[in-house]
PDB file of C-alpha atoms in Angstrom:
ATOM      1  CA  MET K   1      -7.429 -11.839 -21.728  1.00  0.00           C
ATOM      2  CA  ASP K   2     -10.150  -9.515 -20.424  1.00  0.00           C
ATOM      3  CA  ILE K   3      -9.781  -7.931 -16.998  1.00  0.00           C
ATOM      4  CA  LYS K   4     -12.215  -9.414 -14.500  1.00  0.00           C
ATOM      5  CA  GLY K   5     -10.727  -8.302 -11.195  1.00  0.00           C
ATOM      6  CA  ILE K   6      -9.139  -5.151  -9.784  1.00  0.00           C
ATOM      7  CA  ILE K   7      -6.845  -5.522  -6.786  1.00  0.00           C
ATOM      8  CA  PHE K   8      -6.104  -2.370  -4.829  1.00  0.00           C
ATOM      9  CA  ASP K   9      -3.267  -1.445  -2.556  1.00  0.00           C
ATOM     10  CA  MET K  10      -4.509   0.510   0.471  1.00  0.00           C
ATOM     11  CA  ASP K  11      -1.895   2.960   1.782  1.00  0.00           C
ATOM     12  CA  GLY K  12      -1.426   5.843  -0.610  1.00  0.00           C
ATOM     13  CA  VAL K  13      -4.086   4.486  -2.974  1.00  0.00           C
ATOM     14  CA  ILE K  14      -7.328   4.193  -0.990  1.00  0.00           C
ATOM     15  CA  LEU K  15      -6.248   5.962   2.206  1.00  0.00           C
ATOM     16  CA  ASP K  16      -4.004   9.005   2.558  1.00  0.00           C
ATOM     17  CA  SER K  17      -2.053   7.194   5.262  1.00  0.00           C
ATOM     18  CA  GLU K  18       1.376   7.724   3.716  1.00  0.00           C
ATOM     19  CA  THR K  19       1.178  11.436   4.549  1.00  0.00           C
ATOM     20  CA  ILE K  20       0.624  10.545   8.196  1.00  0.00           C
ATOM     21  CA  SER K  21       3.392   7.928   8.150  1.00  0.00           C
ATOM     22  CA  ASP K  22       5.856  10.480   6.780  1.00  0.00           C
ATOM     23  CA  LYS K  23       5.127  12.749   9.762  1.00  0.00           C
ATOM     24  CA  THR K  24       5.269  10.026  12.408  1.00  0.00           C
ATOM     25  CA  TRP K  25       8.430   8.412  11.026  1.00  0.00           C
ATOM     26  CA  LYS K  26      10.134  11.820  10.998  1.00  0.00           C
ATOM     27  CA  ILE K  27       9.196  12.404  14.646  1.00  0.00           C
ATOM     28  CA  ALA K  28      10.493   8.953  15.624  1.00  0.00           C
ATOM     29  CA  GLN K  29      13.665   9.565  13.603  1.00  0.00           C
ATOM     30  CA  ASP K  30      14.300  12.872  15.382  1.00  0.00           C
ATOM     31  CA  GLU K  31      13.569  11.373  18.793  1.00  0.00           C
ATOM     32  CA  MET K  32      16.129   8.612  18.206  1.00  0.00           C
ATOM     33  CA  ASP K  33      18.594  11.045  16.563  1.00  0.00           C
ATOM     34  CA  LEU K  34      18.894   8.879  13.452  1.00  0.00           C
ATOM     35  CA  LYS K  35      21.016  10.289  10.671  1.00  0.00           C
ATOM     36  CA  THR K  36      21.318   8.796   7.204  1.00  0.00           C
ATOM     37  CA  ASP K  37      21.603  10.028   3.646  1.00  0.00           C
ATOM     38  CA  LYS K  38      19.311   7.205   2.485  1.00  0.00           C
ATOM     39  CA  ASP K  39      15.638   7.837   1.796  1.00  0.00           C
ATOM     40  CA  PHE K  40      14.676   5.023   4.155  1.00  0.00           C
ATOM     41  CA  ILE K  41      10.982   5.895   4.344  1.00  0.00           C
ATOM     42  CA  ASN K  42      10.555   5.426   0.602  1.00  0.00           C
ATOM     43  CA  LEU K  43      12.614   2.228   0.669  1.00  0.00           C
ATOM     44  CA  CYS K  44      10.112   0.763   3.144  1.00  0.00           C
ATOM     45  CA  ARG K  45       6.914   1.822   1.370  1.00  0.00           C
ATOM     46  CA  GLY K  46       4.765  -1.189   0.520  1.00  0.00           C
ATOM     47  CA  SER K  47       6.682  -3.615   2.760  1.00  0.00           C
ATOM     48  CA  ASN K  48       5.200  -5.587   5.634  1.00  0.00           C
ATOM     49  CA  ARG K  49       6.558  -5.391   9.179  1.00  0.00           C
ATOM     50  CA  ASN K  50       9.143  -8.174   8.871  1.00  0.00           C
ATOM     51  CA  ASP K  51      10.600  -6.835   5.655  1.00  0.00           C
ATOM     52  CA  THR K  52      10.550  -3.268   7.007  1.00  0.00           C
ATOM     53  CA  LEU K  53      12.549  -4.342  10.063  1.00  0.00           C
ATOM     54  CA  GLN K  54      15.129  -5.947   7.774  1.00  0.00           C
ATOM     55  CA  ILE K  55      15.397  -2.862   5.569  1.00  0.00           C
ATOM     56  CA  LEU K  56      15.928  -0.647   8.626  1.00  0.00           C
ATOM     57  CA  GLN K  57      18.641  -2.922   9.992  1.00  0.00           C
ATOM     58  CA  ASN K  58      20.353  -3.003   6.608  1.00  0.00           C
ATOM     59  CA  ILE K  59      20.471   0.807   6.678  1.00  0.00           C
ATOM     60  CA  PHE K  60      21.302   1.470  10.341  1.00  0.00           C
ATOM     61  CA  GLY K  61      23.210  -1.709  11.224  1.00  0.00           C
ATOM     62  CA  ASP K  62      22.516  -4.972  13.020  1.00  0.00           C
ATOM     63  CA  ASP K  63      22.757  -3.278  16.423  1.00  0.00           C
ATOM     64  CA  PHE K  64      19.985  -0.814  15.577  1.00  0.00           C
ATOM     65  CA  ASP K  65      16.749  -1.457  17.511  1.00  0.00           C
ATOM     66  CA  ALA K  66      14.503  -1.399  14.458  1.00  0.00           C
ATOM     67  CA  ASP K  67      11.627  -2.878  16.454  1.00  0.00           C
ATOM     68  CA  ALA K  68      11.696   0.004  18.956  1.00  0.00           C
ATOM     69  CA  PHE K  69      11.739   2.546  16.116  1.00  0.00           C
ATOM     70  CA  LEU K  70       8.809   0.908  14.364  1.00  0.00           C
ATOM     71  CA  GLN K  71       6.848   0.605  17.603  1.00  0.00           C
ATOM     72  CA  ARG K  72       7.300   4.312  18.290  1.00  0.00           C
ATOM     73  CA  ALA K  73       6.322   5.312  14.752  1.00  0.00           C
ATOM     74  CA  THR K  74       3.263   3.053  14.997  1.00  0.00           C
ATOM     75  CA  GLU K  75       2.317   4.507  18.372  1.00  0.00           C
ATOM     76  CA  LEU K  76       2.481   8.023  16.940  1.00  0.00           C
ATOM     77  CA  PHE K  77       0.438   6.912  13.913  1.00  0.00           C
ATOM     78  CA  HIS K  78      -2.295   5.472  16.152  1.00  0.00           C
ATOM     79  CA  MET K  79      -2.422   8.712  18.137  1.00  0.00           C
ATOM     80  CA  TYR K  80      -2.967  10.649  14.910  1.00  0.00           C
ATOM     81  CA  GLU K  81      -5.519   8.113  13.668  1.00  0.00           C
ATOM     82  CA  ASP K  82      -7.469   8.220  16.936  1.00  0.00           C
ATOM     83  CA  THR K  83      -7.645  12.004  17.074  1.00  0.00           C
ATOM     84  CA  GLN K  84      -7.913  13.037  13.441  1.00  0.00           C
ATOM     85  CA  GLY K  85      -8.720   9.922  11.408  1.00  0.00           C
ATOM     86  CA  ILE K  86      -7.248   8.867   8.087  1.00  0.00           C
ATOM     87  CA  PRO K  87      -8.714  10.635   5.051  1.00  0.00           C
ATOM     88  CA  LEU K  88      -9.531   8.909   1.806  1.00  0.00           C
ATOM     89  CA  MET K  89      -7.392   9.625  -1.228  1.00  0.00           C
ATOM     90  CA  PRO K  90      -9.068  11.863  -3.829  1.00  0.00           C
ATOM     91  CA  TYR K  91     -11.827  10.037  -5.762  1.00  0.00           C
ATOM     92  CA  ALA K  92     -11.276   6.786  -3.806  1.00  0.00           C
ATOM     93  CA  LYS K  93     -14.921   6.162  -2.929  1.00  0.00           C
ATOM     94  CA  GLN K  94     -16.084   7.414  -6.316  1.00  0.00           C
ATOM     95  CA  ILE K  95     -13.886   4.962  -8.227  1.00  0.00           C
ATOM     96  CA  LEU K  96     -14.882   2.047  -5.991  1.00  0.00           C
ATOM     97  CA  GLU K  97     -18.556   2.827  -6.611  1.00  0.00           C
ATOM     98  CA  TYR K  98     -17.855   2.995 -10.341  1.00  0.00           C
ATOM     99  CA  LEU K  99     -15.888  -0.268 -10.514  1.00  0.00           C
ATOM    100  CA  LYS K 100     -17.878  -2.442  -8.099  1.00  0.00           C
ATOM    101  CA  PRO K 101     -20.711  -3.312 -10.534  1.00  0.00           C
ATOM    102  CA  LYS K 102     -18.228  -4.171 -13.314  1.00  0.00           C
ATOM    103  CA  TYR K 103     -15.351  -6.072 -11.655  1.00  0.00           C
ATOM    104  CA  ARG K 104     -14.376  -8.306  -8.754  1.00  0.00           C
ATOM    105  CA  LEU K 105     -12.631  -6.051  -6.247  1.00  0.00           C
ATOM    106  CA  ALA K 106     -10.024  -7.194  -3.732  1.00  0.00           C
ATOM    107  CA  LEU K 107      -7.332  -5.664  -1.547  1.00  0.00           C
ATOM    108  CA  ALA K 108      -3.622  -6.513  -1.270  1.00  0.00           C
ATOM    109  CA  SER K 109      -2.033  -4.495   1.518  1.00  0.00           C
ATOM    110  CA  SER K 110       1.226  -5.000   3.386  1.00  0.00           C
ATOM    111  CA  THR K 111      -0.424  -3.502   6.465  1.00  0.00           C
ATOM    112  CA  ASN K 112      -1.571  -5.848   9.235  1.00  0.00           C
ATOM    113  CA  GLY K 113      -5.083  -7.195   8.787  1.00  0.00           C
ATOM    114  CA  ARG K 114      -6.485  -5.754  12.009  1.00  0.00           C
ATOM    115  CA  ALA K 115      -5.353  -2.264  11.036  1.00  0.00           C
ATOM    116  CA  VAL K 116      -6.702  -2.711   7.505  1.00  0.00           C
ATOM    117  CA  GLU K 117     -10.118  -3.736   8.823  1.00  0.00           C
ATOM    118  CA  ARG K 118     -10.220  -0.888  11.329  1.00  0.00           C
ATOM    119  CA  GLN K 119      -9.113   1.792   8.887  1.00  0.00           C
ATOM    120  CA  LEU K 120     -11.282   0.725   5.948  1.00  0.00           C
ATOM    121  CA  THR K 121     -14.286   0.410   8.255  1.00  0.00           C
ATOM    122  CA  ALA K 122     -13.721   3.915   9.616  1.00  0.00           C
ATOM    123  CA  ALA K 123     -13.444   5.223   6.048  1.00  0.00           C
ATOM    124  CA  GLU K 124     -16.686   3.384   5.125  1.00  0.00           C
ATOM    125  CA  VAL K 125     -15.183   1.555   2.144  1.00  0.00           C
ATOM    126  CA  ILE K 126     -14.519  -1.931   3.530  1.00  0.00           C
ATOM    127  CA  ASP K 127     -17.599  -3.479   1.921  1.00  0.00           C
ATOM    128  CA  PHE K 128     -16.345  -2.753  -1.581  1.00  0.00           C
ATOM    129  CA  PHE K 129     -13.720  -5.495  -1.273  1.00  0.00           C
ATOM    130  CA  GLU K 130     -14.598  -9.190  -1.578  1.00  0.00           C
ATOM    131  CA  THR K 131     -11.343 -10.230   0.077  1.00  0.00           C
ATOM    132  CA  ARG K 132      -8.440  -8.622   1.910  1.00  0.00           C
ATOM    133  CA  THR K 133      -4.947 -10.124   1.666  1.00  0.00           C
ATOM    134  CA  THR K 134      -2.753  -8.461   4.281  1.00  0.00           C
ATOM    135  CA  GLY K 135       0.844  -8.297   5.464  1.00  0.00           C
ATOM    136  CA  GLU K 136       0.772 -10.964   8.160  1.00  0.00           C
ATOM    137  CA  MET K 137      -0.651 -13.529   5.723  1.00  0.00           C
ATOM    138  CA  VAL K 138       2.546 -13.725   3.649  1.00  0.00           C
ATOM    139  CA  GLU K 139       6.141 -14.535   4.475  1.00  0.00           C
ATOM    140  CA  HIS K 140       7.521 -11.776   2.268  1.00  0.00           C
ATOM    141  CA  SER K 141       5.430  -8.838   1.191  1.00  0.00           C
ATOM    142  CA  LYS K 142       5.975  -6.459  -1.688  1.00  0.00           C
ATOM    143  CA  PRO K 143       8.132  -6.432  -3.843  1.00  0.00           C
ATOM    144  CA  ASP K 144       7.767 -10.228  -3.602  1.00  0.00           C
ATOM    145  CA  PRO K 145       4.824 -11.343  -5.808  1.00  0.00           C
ATOM    146  CA  GLU K 146       3.361 -13.611  -3.090  1.00  0.00           C
ATOM    147  CA  ILE K 147       0.738 -11.173  -1.812  1.00  0.00           C
ATOM    148  CA  TYR K 148      -0.696 -10.518  -5.293  1.00  0.00           C
ATOM    149  CA  LEU K 149      -0.718 -14.191  -6.228  1.00  0.00           C
ATOM    150  CA  MET K 150      -2.599 -14.901  -3.003  1.00  0.00           C
ATOM    151  CA  ALA K 151      -5.034 -12.037  -3.643  1.00  0.00           C
ATOM    152  CA  CYS K 152      -5.825 -13.365  -7.122  1.00  0.00           C
ATOM    153  CA  ARG K 153      -6.450 -16.852  -5.731  1.00  0.00           C
ATOM    154  CA  SER K 154      -8.750 -15.382  -3.086  1.00  0.00           C
ATOM    155  CA  ILE K 155     -11.190 -14.263  -5.782  1.00  0.00           C
ATOM    156  CA  GLY K 156     -10.613 -17.272  -8.028  1.00  0.00           C
ATOM    157  CA  LEU K 157      -8.967 -15.420 -10.886  1.00  0.00           C
ATOM    158  CA  ASP K 158      -5.751 -15.882 -12.846  1.00  0.00           C
ATOM    159  CA  PRO K 159      -3.311 -12.966 -12.424  1.00  0.00           C
ATOM    160  CA  LYS K 160      -3.619 -12.286 -16.148  1.00  0.00           C
ATOM    161  CA  GLU K 161      -7.315 -11.580 -15.537  1.00  0.00           C
ATOM    162  CA  CYS K 162      -6.532  -8.906 -12.928  1.00  0.00           C
ATOM    163  CA  ALA K 163      -5.231  -5.366 -12.741  1.00  0.00           C
ATOM    164  CA  ALA K 164      -3.450  -3.926  -9.718  1.00  0.00           C
ATOM    165  CA  VAL K 165      -3.737  -0.322  -8.565  1.00  0.00           C
ATOM    166  CA  GLU K 166      -0.532   0.759  -6.853  1.00  0.00           C
ATOM    167  CA  ASP K 167       1.455   3.835  -5.866  1.00  0.00           C
ATOM    168  CA  SER K 168       4.825   2.551  -4.606  1.00  0.00           C
ATOM    169  CA  PRO K 169       7.791   0.974  -6.391  1.00  0.00           C
ATOM    170  CA  ASN K 170       7.641  -2.099  -4.136  1.00  0.00           C
ATOM    171  CA  GLY K 171       3.956  -2.583  -4.889  1.00  0.00           C
ATOM    172  CA  ILE K 172       4.428  -2.105  -8.620  1.00  0.00           C
ATOM    173  CA  ARG K 173       7.277  -4.627  -8.706  1.00  0.00           C
ATOM    174  CA  SER K 174       5.185  -7.098  -6.729  1.00  0.00           C
ATOM    175  CA  ALA K 175       2.129  -6.880  -8.972  1.00  0.00           C
ATOM    176  CA  ALA K 176       4.186  -6.961 -12.169  1.00  0.00           C
ATOM    177  CA  ALA K 177       6.132 -10.018 -11.005  1.00  0.00           C
ATOM    178  CA  ALA K 178       2.841 -11.757 -10.235  1.00  0.00           C
ATOM    179  CA  GLY K 179       1.659 -11.147 -13.784  1.00  0.00           C
ATOM    180  CA  LEU K 180      -1.043  -8.515 -13.254  1.00  0.00           C
ATOM    181  CA  LYS K 181      -1.599  -5.441 -15.385  1.00  0.00           C
ATOM    182  CA  VAL K 182      -0.249  -2.624 -13.223  1.00  0.00           C
ATOM    183  CA  ILE K 183      -1.912   0.767 -12.909  1.00  0.00           C
ATOM    184  CA  MET K 184       0.204   3.330 -11.084  1.00  0.00           C
ATOM    185  CA  VAL K 185      -1.448   6.282  -9.374  1.00  0.00           C
ATOM    186  CA  PRO K 186       1.583   8.119  -7.956  1.00  0.00           C
ATOM    187  CA  ASP K 187       1.420   9.421  -4.396  1.00  0.00           C
ATOM    188  CA  LYS K 188       4.782  10.149  -2.759  1.00  0.00           C
ATOM    189  CA  ILE K 189       7.059   8.722  -5.457  1.00  0.00           C
ATOM    190  CA  ALA K 190       7.075   9.795  -9.097  1.00  0.00           C
ATOM    191  CA  PRO K 191       7.337   7.135 -11.809  1.00  0.00           C
ATOM    192  CA  THR K 192      10.840   6.298 -12.973  1.00  0.00           C
ATOM    193  CA  ALA K 193      11.850   4.679 -16.249  1.00  0.00           C
ATOM    194  CA  GLU K 194      11.940   1.317 -14.464  1.00  0.00           C
ATOM    195  CA  LEU K 195       8.414   1.757 -13.096  1.00  0.00           C
ATOM    196  CA  GLU K 196       7.048   3.023 -16.399  1.00  0.00           C
ATOM    197  CA  ALA K 197       8.298  -0.166 -18.066  1.00  0.00           C
ATOM    198  CA  LEU K 198       6.433  -2.289 -15.500  1.00  0.00           C
ATOM    199  CA  CYS K 199       3.150  -0.379 -15.715  1.00  0.00           C
ATOM    200  CA  TRP K 200       0.232  -0.839 -18.064  1.00  0.00           C
ATOM    201  CA  LYS K 201      -1.141   2.628 -17.249  1.00  0.00           C
ATOM    202  CA  ILE K 202       0.027   5.600 -15.178  1.00  0.00           C
ATOM    203  CA  CYS K 203      -2.787   7.854 -13.996  1.00  0.00           C
ATOM    204  CA  PRO K 204      -2.715  11.243 -12.267  1.00  0.00           C
ATOM    205  CA  THR K 205      -5.689  10.358 -10.028  1.00  0.00           C
ATOM    206  CA  LEU K 206      -7.995   7.444  -9.321  1.00  0.00           C
ATOM    207  CA  LYS K 207     -10.728   9.153 -11.329  1.00  0.00           C
ATOM    208  CA  SER K 208      -8.673   8.578 -14.488  1.00  0.00           C
ATOM    209  CA  LEU K 209      -9.403   4.838 -14.200  1.00  0.00           C
ATOM    210  CA  GLU K 210     -12.902   5.580 -15.491  1.00  0.00           C
ATOM    211  CA  GLU K 211     -11.363   6.382 -18.887  1.00  0.00           C
ATOM    212  CA  PHE K 212     -10.345   2.783 -19.623  1.00  0.00           C
ATOM    213  CA  LEU K 213     -12.023   0.466 -17.110  1.00  0.00           C
TER     214      LEU K 213
END
């Protein structure tokens, strides 16, 4: 079945927000004197707020105030965003301009819708996307397939008619479980054997999508 739609993740794919999150989470971690041998930032990548809170409590215990940690990290992120902005990932605008005349474009992001609208507007890329399916719209975000199934429905296409552009393991698992062709453009996490098996293509940059789409 031919590809008719491309559904993009936002953080780490369109916007270089993961770099900022790494810094703000580390500051919040140091402030709260949190110690763990688990790579908890990577475990949370691609998850919405509710699922992130659960992951944090699983790591640090039921008594851990995960909400306070996340609020502080978010506060620090907003301070960075307000003063310095969030840069686009390399070739992000270029690939959207290339794909827009050829495919239906949509967004599937675990981030809250208000933040998605604000950040994509500031980056001047919001108009490329016909629809935006965001974290608060689903009960469970990535790696659950719900957000990608909803995103496909929002543009009236079967998942088999769509490709997903993702960077995180949770996002890749979500899109693959929903039945989309998965294109990984690695950001903070390198592809593993498991991820390679789930992906249709693995590309070094967004520009590489021009080679086959």
